[in-house]
PDB file of C-alpha atoms in Angstrom:
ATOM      1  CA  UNK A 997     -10.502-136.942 -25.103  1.00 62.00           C
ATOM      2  CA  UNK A 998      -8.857-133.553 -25.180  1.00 69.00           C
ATOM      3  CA  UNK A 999     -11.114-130.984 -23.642  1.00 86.00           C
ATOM      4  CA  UNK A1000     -13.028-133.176 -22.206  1.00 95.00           C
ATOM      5  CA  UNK A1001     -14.548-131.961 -18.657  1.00 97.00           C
ATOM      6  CA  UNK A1002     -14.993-133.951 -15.912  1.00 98.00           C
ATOM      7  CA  UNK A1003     -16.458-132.973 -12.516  1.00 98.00           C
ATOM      8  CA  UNK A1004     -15.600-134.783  -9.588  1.00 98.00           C
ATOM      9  CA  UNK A1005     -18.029-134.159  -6.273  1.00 98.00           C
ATOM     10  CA  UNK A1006     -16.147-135.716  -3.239  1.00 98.00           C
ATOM     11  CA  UNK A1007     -17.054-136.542  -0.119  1.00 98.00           C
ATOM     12  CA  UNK A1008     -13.944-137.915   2.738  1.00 98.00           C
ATOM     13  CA  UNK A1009     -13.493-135.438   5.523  1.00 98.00           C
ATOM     14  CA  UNK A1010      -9.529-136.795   5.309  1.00 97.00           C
ATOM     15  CA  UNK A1011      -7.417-136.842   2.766  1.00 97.00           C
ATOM     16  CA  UNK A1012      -5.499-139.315   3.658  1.00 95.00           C
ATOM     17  CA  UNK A1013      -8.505-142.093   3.288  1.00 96.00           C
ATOM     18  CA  UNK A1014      -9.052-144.360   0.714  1.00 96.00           C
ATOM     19  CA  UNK A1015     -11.413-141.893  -0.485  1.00 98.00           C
ATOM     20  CA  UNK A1016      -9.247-139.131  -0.620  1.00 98.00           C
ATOM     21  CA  UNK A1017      -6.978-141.413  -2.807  1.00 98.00           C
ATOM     22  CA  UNK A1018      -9.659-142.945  -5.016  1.00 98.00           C
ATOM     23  CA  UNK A1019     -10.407-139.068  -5.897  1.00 98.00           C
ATOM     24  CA  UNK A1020      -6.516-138.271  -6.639  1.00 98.00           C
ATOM     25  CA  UNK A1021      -5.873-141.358  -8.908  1.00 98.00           C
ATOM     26  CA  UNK A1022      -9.117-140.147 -10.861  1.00 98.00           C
ATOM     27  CA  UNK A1023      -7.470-136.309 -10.992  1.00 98.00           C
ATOM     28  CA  UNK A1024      -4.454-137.622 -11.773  1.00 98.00           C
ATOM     29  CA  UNK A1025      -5.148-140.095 -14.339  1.00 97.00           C
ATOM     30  CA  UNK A1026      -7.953-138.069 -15.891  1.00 97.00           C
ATOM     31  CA  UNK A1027      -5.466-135.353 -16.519  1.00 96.00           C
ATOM     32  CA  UNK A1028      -3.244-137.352 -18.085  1.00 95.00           C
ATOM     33  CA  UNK A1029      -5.566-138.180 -20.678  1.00 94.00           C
ATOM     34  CA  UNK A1030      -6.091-134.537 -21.664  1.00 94.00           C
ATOM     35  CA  UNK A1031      -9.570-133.753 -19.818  1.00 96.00           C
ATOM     36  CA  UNK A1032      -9.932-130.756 -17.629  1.00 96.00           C
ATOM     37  CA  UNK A1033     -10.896-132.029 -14.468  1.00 97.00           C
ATOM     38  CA  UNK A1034     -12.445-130.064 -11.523  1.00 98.00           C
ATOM     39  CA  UNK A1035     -13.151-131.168  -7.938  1.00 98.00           C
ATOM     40  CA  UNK A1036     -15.774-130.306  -5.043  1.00 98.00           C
ATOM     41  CA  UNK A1037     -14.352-131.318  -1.943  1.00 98.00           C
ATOM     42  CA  UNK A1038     -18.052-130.815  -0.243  1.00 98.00           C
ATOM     43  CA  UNK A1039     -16.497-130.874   3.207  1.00 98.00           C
ATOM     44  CA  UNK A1040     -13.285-128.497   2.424  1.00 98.00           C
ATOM     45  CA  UNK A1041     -16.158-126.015   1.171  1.00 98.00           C
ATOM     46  CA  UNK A1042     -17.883-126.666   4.137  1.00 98.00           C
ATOM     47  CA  UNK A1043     -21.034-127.217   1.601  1.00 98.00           C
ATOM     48  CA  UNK A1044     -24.295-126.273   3.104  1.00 98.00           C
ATOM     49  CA  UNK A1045     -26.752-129.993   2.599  1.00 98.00           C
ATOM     50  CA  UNK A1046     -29.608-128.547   3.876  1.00 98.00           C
ATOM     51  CA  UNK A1047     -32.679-126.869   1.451  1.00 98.00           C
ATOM     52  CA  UNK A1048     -33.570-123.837   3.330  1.00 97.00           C
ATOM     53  CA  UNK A1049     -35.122-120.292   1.958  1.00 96.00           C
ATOM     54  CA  UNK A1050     -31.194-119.126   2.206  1.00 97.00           C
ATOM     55  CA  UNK A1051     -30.989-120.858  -1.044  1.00 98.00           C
ATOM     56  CA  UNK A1052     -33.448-118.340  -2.515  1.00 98.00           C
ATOM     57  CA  UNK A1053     -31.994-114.689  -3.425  1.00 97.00           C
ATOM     58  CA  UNK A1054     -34.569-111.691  -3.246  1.00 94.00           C
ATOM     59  CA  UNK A1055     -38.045-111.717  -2.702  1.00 93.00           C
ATOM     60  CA  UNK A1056     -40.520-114.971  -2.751  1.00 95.00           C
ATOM     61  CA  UNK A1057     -42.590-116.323  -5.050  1.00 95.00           C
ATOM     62  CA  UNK A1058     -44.785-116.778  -2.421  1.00 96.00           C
ATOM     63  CA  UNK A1059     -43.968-115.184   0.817  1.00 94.00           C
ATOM     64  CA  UNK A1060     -47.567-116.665   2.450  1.00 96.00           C
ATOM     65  CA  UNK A1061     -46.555-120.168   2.111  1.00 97.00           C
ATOM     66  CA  UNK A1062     -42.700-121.597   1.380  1.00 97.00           C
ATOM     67  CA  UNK A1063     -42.614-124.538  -1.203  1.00 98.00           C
ATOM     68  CA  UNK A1064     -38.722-125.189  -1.789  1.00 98.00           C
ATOM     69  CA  UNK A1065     -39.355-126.504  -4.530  1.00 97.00           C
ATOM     70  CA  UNK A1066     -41.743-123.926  -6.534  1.00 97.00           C
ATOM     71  CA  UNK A1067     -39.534-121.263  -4.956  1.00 98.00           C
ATOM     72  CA  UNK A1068     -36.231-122.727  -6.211  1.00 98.00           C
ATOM     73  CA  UNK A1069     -37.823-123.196  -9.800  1.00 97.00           C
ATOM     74  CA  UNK A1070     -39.190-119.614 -10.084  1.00 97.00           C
ATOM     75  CA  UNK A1071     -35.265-118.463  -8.419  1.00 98.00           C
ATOM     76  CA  UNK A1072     -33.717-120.348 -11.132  1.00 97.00           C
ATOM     77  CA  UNK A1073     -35.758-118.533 -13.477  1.00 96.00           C
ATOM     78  CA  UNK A1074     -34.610-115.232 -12.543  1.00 95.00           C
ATOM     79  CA  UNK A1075     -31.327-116.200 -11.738  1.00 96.00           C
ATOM     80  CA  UNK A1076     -32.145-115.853  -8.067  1.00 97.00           C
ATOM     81  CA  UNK A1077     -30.477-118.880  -6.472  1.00 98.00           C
ATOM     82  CA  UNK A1078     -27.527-118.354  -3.961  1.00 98.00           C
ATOM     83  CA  UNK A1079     -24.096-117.916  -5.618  1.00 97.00           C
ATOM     84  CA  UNK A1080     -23.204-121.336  -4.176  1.00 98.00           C
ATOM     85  CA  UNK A1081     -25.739-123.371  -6.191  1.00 98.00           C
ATOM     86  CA  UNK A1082     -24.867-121.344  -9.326  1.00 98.00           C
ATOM     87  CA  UNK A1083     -21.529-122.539  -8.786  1.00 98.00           C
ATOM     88  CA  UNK A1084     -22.094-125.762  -8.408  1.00 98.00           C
ATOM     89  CA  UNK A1085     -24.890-125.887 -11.531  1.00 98.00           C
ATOM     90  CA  UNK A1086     -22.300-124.170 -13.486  1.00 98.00           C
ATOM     91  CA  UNK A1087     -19.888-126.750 -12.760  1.00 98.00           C
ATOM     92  CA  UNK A1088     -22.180-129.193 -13.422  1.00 98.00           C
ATOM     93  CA  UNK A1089     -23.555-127.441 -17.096  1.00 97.00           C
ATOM     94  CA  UNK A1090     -19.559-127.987 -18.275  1.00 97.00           C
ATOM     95  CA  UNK A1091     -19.020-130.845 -17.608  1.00 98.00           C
ATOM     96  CA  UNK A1092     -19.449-134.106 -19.757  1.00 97.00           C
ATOM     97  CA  UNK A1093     -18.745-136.871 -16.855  1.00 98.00           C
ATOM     98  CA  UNK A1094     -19.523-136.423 -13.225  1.00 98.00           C
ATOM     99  CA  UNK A1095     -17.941-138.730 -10.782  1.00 98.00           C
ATOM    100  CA  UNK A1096     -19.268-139.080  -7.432  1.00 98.00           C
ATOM    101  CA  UNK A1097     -16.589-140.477  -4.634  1.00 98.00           C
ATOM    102  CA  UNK A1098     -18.078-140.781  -1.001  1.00 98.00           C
ATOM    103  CA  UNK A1099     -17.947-143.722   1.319  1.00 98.00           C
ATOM    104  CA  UNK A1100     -21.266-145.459   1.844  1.00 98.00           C
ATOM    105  CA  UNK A1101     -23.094-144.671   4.778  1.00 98.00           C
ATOM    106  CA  UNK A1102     -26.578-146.422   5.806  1.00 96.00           C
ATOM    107  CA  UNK A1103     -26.968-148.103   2.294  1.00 96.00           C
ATOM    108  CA  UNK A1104     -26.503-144.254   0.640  1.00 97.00           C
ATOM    109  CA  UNK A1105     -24.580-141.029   0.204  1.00 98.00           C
ATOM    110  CA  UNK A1106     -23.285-139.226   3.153  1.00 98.00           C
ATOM    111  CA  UNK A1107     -25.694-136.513   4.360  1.00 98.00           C
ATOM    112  CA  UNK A1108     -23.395-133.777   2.646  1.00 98.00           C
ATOM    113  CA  UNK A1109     -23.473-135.423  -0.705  1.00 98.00           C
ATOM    114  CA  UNK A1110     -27.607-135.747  -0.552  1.00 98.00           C
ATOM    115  CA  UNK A1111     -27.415-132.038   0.329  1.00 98.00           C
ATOM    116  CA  UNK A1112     -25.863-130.987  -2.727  1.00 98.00           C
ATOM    117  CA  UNK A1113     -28.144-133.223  -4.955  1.00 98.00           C
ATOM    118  CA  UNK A1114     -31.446-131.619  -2.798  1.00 98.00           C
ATOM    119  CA  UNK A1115     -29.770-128.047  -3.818  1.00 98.00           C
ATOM    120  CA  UNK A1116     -27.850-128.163  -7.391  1.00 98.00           C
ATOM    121  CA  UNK A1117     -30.388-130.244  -9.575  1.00 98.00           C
ATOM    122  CA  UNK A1118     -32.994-127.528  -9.381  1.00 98.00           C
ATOM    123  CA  UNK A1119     -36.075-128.343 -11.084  1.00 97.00           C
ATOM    124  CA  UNK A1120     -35.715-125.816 -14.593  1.00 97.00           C
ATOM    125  CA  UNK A1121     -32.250-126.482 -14.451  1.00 98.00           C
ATOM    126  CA  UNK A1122     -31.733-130.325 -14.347  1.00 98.00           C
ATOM    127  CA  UNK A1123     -35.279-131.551 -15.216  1.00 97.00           C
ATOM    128  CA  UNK A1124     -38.753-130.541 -15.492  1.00 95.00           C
ATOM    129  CA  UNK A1125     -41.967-132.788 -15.798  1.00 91.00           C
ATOM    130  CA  UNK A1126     -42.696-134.397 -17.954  1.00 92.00           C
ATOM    131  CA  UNK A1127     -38.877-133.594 -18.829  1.00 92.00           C
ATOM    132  CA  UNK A1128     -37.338-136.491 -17.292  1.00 94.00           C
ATOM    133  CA  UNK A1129     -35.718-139.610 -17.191  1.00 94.00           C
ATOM    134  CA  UNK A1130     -34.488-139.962 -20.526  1.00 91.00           C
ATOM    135  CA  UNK A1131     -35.426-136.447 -21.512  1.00 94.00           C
ATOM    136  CA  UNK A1132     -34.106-134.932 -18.482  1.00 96.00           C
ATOM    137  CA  UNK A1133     -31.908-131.400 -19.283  1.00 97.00           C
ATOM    138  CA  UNK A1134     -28.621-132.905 -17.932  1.00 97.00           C
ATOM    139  CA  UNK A1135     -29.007-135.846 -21.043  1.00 94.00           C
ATOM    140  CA  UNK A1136     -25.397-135.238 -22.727  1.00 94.00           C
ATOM    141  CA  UNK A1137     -23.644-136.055 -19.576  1.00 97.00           C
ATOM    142  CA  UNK A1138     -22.467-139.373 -17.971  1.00 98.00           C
ATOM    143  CA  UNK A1139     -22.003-140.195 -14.410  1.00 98.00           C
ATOM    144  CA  UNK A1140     -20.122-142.812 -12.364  1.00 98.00           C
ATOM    145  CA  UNK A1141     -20.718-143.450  -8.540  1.00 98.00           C
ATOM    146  CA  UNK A1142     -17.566-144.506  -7.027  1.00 98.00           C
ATOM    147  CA  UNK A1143     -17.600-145.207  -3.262  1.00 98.00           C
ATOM    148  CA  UNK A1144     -16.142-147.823  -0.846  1.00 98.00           C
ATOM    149  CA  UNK A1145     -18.558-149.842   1.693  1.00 97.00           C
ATOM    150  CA  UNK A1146     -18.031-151.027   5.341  1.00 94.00           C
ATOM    151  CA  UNK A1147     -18.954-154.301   4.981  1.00 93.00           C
ATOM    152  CA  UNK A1148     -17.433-157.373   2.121  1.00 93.00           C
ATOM    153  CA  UNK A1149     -18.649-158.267  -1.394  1.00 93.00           C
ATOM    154  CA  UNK A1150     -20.813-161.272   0.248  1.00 93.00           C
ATOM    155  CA  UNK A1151     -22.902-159.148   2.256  1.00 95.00           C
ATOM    156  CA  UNK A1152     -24.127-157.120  -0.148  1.00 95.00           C
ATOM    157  CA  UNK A1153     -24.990-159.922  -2.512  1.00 94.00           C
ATOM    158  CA  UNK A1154     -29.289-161.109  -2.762  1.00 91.00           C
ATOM    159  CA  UNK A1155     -28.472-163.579  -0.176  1.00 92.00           C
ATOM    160  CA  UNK A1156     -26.597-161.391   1.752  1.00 95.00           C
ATOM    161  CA  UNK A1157     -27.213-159.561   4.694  1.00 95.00           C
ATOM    162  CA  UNK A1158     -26.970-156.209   3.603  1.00 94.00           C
ATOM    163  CA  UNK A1159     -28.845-157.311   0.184  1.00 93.00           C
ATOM    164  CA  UNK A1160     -27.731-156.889  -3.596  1.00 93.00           C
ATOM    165  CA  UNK A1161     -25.982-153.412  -3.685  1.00 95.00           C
ATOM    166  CA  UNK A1162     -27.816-152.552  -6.593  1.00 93.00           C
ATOM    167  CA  UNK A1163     -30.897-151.836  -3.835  1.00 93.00           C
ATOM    168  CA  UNK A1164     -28.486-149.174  -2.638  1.00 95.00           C
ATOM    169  CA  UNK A1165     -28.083-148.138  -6.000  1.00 96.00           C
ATOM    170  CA  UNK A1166     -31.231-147.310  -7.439  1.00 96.00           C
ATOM    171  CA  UNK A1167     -31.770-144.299  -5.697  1.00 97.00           C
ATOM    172  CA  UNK A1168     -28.722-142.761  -6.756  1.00 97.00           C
ATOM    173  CA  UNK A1169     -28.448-143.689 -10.021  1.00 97.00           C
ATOM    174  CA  UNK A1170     -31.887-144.151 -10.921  1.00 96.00           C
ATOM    175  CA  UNK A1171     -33.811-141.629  -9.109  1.00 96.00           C
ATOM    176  CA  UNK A1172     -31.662-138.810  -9.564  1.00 98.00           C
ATOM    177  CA  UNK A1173     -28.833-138.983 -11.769  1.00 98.00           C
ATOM    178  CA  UNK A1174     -31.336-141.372 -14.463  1.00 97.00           C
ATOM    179  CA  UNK A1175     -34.455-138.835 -13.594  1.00 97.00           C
ATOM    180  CA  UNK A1176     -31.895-135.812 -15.125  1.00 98.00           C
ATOM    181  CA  UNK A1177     -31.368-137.611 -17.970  1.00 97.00           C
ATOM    182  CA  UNK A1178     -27.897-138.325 -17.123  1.00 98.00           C
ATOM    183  CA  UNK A1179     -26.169-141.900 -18.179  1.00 97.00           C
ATOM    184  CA  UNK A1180     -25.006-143.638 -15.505  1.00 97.00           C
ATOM    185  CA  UNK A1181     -21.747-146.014 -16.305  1.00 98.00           C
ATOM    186  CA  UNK A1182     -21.151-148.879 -13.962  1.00 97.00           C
ATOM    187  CA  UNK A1183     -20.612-148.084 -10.311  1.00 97.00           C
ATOM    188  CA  UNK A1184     -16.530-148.576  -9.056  1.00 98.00           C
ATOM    189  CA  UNK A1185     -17.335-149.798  -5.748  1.00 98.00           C
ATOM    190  CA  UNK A1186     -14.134-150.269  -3.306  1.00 97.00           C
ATOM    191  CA  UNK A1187     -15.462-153.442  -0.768  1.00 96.00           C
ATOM    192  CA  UNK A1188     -14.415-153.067   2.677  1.00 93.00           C
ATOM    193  CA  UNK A1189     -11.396-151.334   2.317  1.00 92.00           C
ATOM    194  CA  UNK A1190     -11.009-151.124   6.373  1.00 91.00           C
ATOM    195  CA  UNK A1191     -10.724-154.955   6.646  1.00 91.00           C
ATOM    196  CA  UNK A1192      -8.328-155.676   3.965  1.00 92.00           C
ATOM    197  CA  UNK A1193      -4.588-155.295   3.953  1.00 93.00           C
ATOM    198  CA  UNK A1194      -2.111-152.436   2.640  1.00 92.00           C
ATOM    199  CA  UNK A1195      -0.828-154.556  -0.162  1.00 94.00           C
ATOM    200  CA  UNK A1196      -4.885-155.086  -1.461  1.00 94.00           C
ATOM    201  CA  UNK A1197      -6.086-151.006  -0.878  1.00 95.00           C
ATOM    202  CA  UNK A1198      -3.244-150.619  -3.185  1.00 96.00           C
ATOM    203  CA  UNK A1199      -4.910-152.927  -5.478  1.00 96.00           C
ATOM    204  CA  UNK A1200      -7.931-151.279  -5.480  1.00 97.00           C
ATOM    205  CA  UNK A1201      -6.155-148.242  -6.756  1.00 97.00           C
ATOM    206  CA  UNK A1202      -4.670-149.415  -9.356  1.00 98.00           C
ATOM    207  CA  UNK A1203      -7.651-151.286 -10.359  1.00 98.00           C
ATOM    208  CA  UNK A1204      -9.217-147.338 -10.624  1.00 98.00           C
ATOM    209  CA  UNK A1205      -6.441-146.362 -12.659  1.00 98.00           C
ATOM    210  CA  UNK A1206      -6.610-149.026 -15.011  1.00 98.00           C
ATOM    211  CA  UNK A1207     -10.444-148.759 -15.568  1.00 98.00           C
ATOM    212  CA  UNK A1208      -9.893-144.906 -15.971  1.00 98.00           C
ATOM    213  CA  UNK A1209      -7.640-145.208 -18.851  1.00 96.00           C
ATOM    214  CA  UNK A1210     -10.773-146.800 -20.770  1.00 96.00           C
ATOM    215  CA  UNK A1211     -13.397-145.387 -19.371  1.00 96.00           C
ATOM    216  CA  UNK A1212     -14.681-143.079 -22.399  1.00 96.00           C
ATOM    217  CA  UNK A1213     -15.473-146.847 -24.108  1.00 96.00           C
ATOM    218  CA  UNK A1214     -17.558-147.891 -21.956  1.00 97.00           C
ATOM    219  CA  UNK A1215     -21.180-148.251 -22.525  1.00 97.00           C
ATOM    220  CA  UNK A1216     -23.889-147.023 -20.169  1.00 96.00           C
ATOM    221  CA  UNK A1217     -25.611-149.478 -17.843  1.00 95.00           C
ATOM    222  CA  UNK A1218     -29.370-149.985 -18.424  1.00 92.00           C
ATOM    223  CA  UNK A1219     -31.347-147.903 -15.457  1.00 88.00           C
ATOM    224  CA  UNK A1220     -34.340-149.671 -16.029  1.00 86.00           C
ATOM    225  CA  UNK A1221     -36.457-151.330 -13.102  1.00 88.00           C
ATOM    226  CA  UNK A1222     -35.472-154.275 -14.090  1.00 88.00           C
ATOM    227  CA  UNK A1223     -31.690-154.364 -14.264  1.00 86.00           C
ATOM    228  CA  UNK A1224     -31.919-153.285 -10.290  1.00 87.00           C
ATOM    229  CA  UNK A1225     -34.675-155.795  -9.428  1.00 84.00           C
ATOM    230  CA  UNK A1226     -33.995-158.740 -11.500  1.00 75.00           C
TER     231      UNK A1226
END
């Protein structure tokens, strides 16, 4: 485990949250193992979400007509992309897990942590037709979404109201993190955290901290169709 480099892209506004807490246990526990562990708090960097031509450096591809994505490409390319994406690509390029630790909002990632998935996985850089999905460029590296829901277990079961949560899940793990070629490990998913008591958010926790300590075992979840729509 020693040297191993993990990458942990946050998303609480308060430190204090469950969140905020989730993320420390994983620092601290991750640490402990012997991994070098680095952390984007998105909102403490006040990280831009949306794709605008800011993104590109220099002069356009094409000035007469903007295509993000063809401009960000051909950026890449020539190293052109603003120094924030670079950092956060760079960041990304080292490290062999990527955890993801946001509270679900609307059945998906706060805006901020779609923003930095719009700007970092750069076509070129993470993937590139008909690089993808299993040959995607990021295909070393694992990732885990951790995230804590409004609503109980129940509801987001197939005859809940919410639906199963792998709905929610498939466009996270599946069409980004599985389209980069990255293997996904089971989701750590903290159920209503707001409606439970003291005693059982410290549960949930420990129940990180535990899984944490075995984590490099585990083996990757299948990310096919069918494991989300079965």
């Amino acid at each position: 485990l020693l040297g191993r480099k993990v990458l942990i892209v946050y998303a609480h506004q308060e430190p204090k949250s469950l969140n905020g807490s989730l993320k420390n246990v994983a620092v601290e526990e991750l640490s402990k193992q012997g991994c070098s562990v680095t952390v984007s708090d998105l909102y403490a960097m006040q990280f831009e979400p949306r794709a605008t031509r800011n993104d590109i450096v220099g002069c356009l591809h094409n000035p007469e007509k903007f295509n993000y994505g063809v401009e960000v490409r051909e950026a890449y390319k020539r190293g052109g992309l603003s120094s924030d994406v670079i950092e956060e690509q760079k960041k990304v390029q080292e490290a062999d897990l990527l955890i993801f630790q946001f509270p679900l909002y609307w059945l998906s990632m706060p805006a901020i942590m779609k923003g930095w998935m719009d700007r970092v996985l750069v076509e070129g850089f993470a993937h590139q037709f008909p690089d993808c999905y299993s040959s995607g460029y990021l295909k070393n590296k694992l990732a885990l979404f951790s995230f804590t829901t409004g609503g109980s277990q129940e509801m987001y079961t197939k005859g809940g109201i919410s639906g199963d949560i792998r709905y929610a899940l498939w466009p996270m793990q599946h069409g980004i993190m599985h389209y980069c070629g990255v293997k996904v490990l089971a989701p750590h998913i903290c159920f209503g955290p707001e409606s439970v008591s003291e005693e059982e958010r410290k549960e949930m926790l420990l129940a990180w901290a535990q899984r944490l300590k075995t984590l490099w075992k585990e083996k990757p979840i299948d990310c096919s169709p069918e494991w989300y729509f079965k």
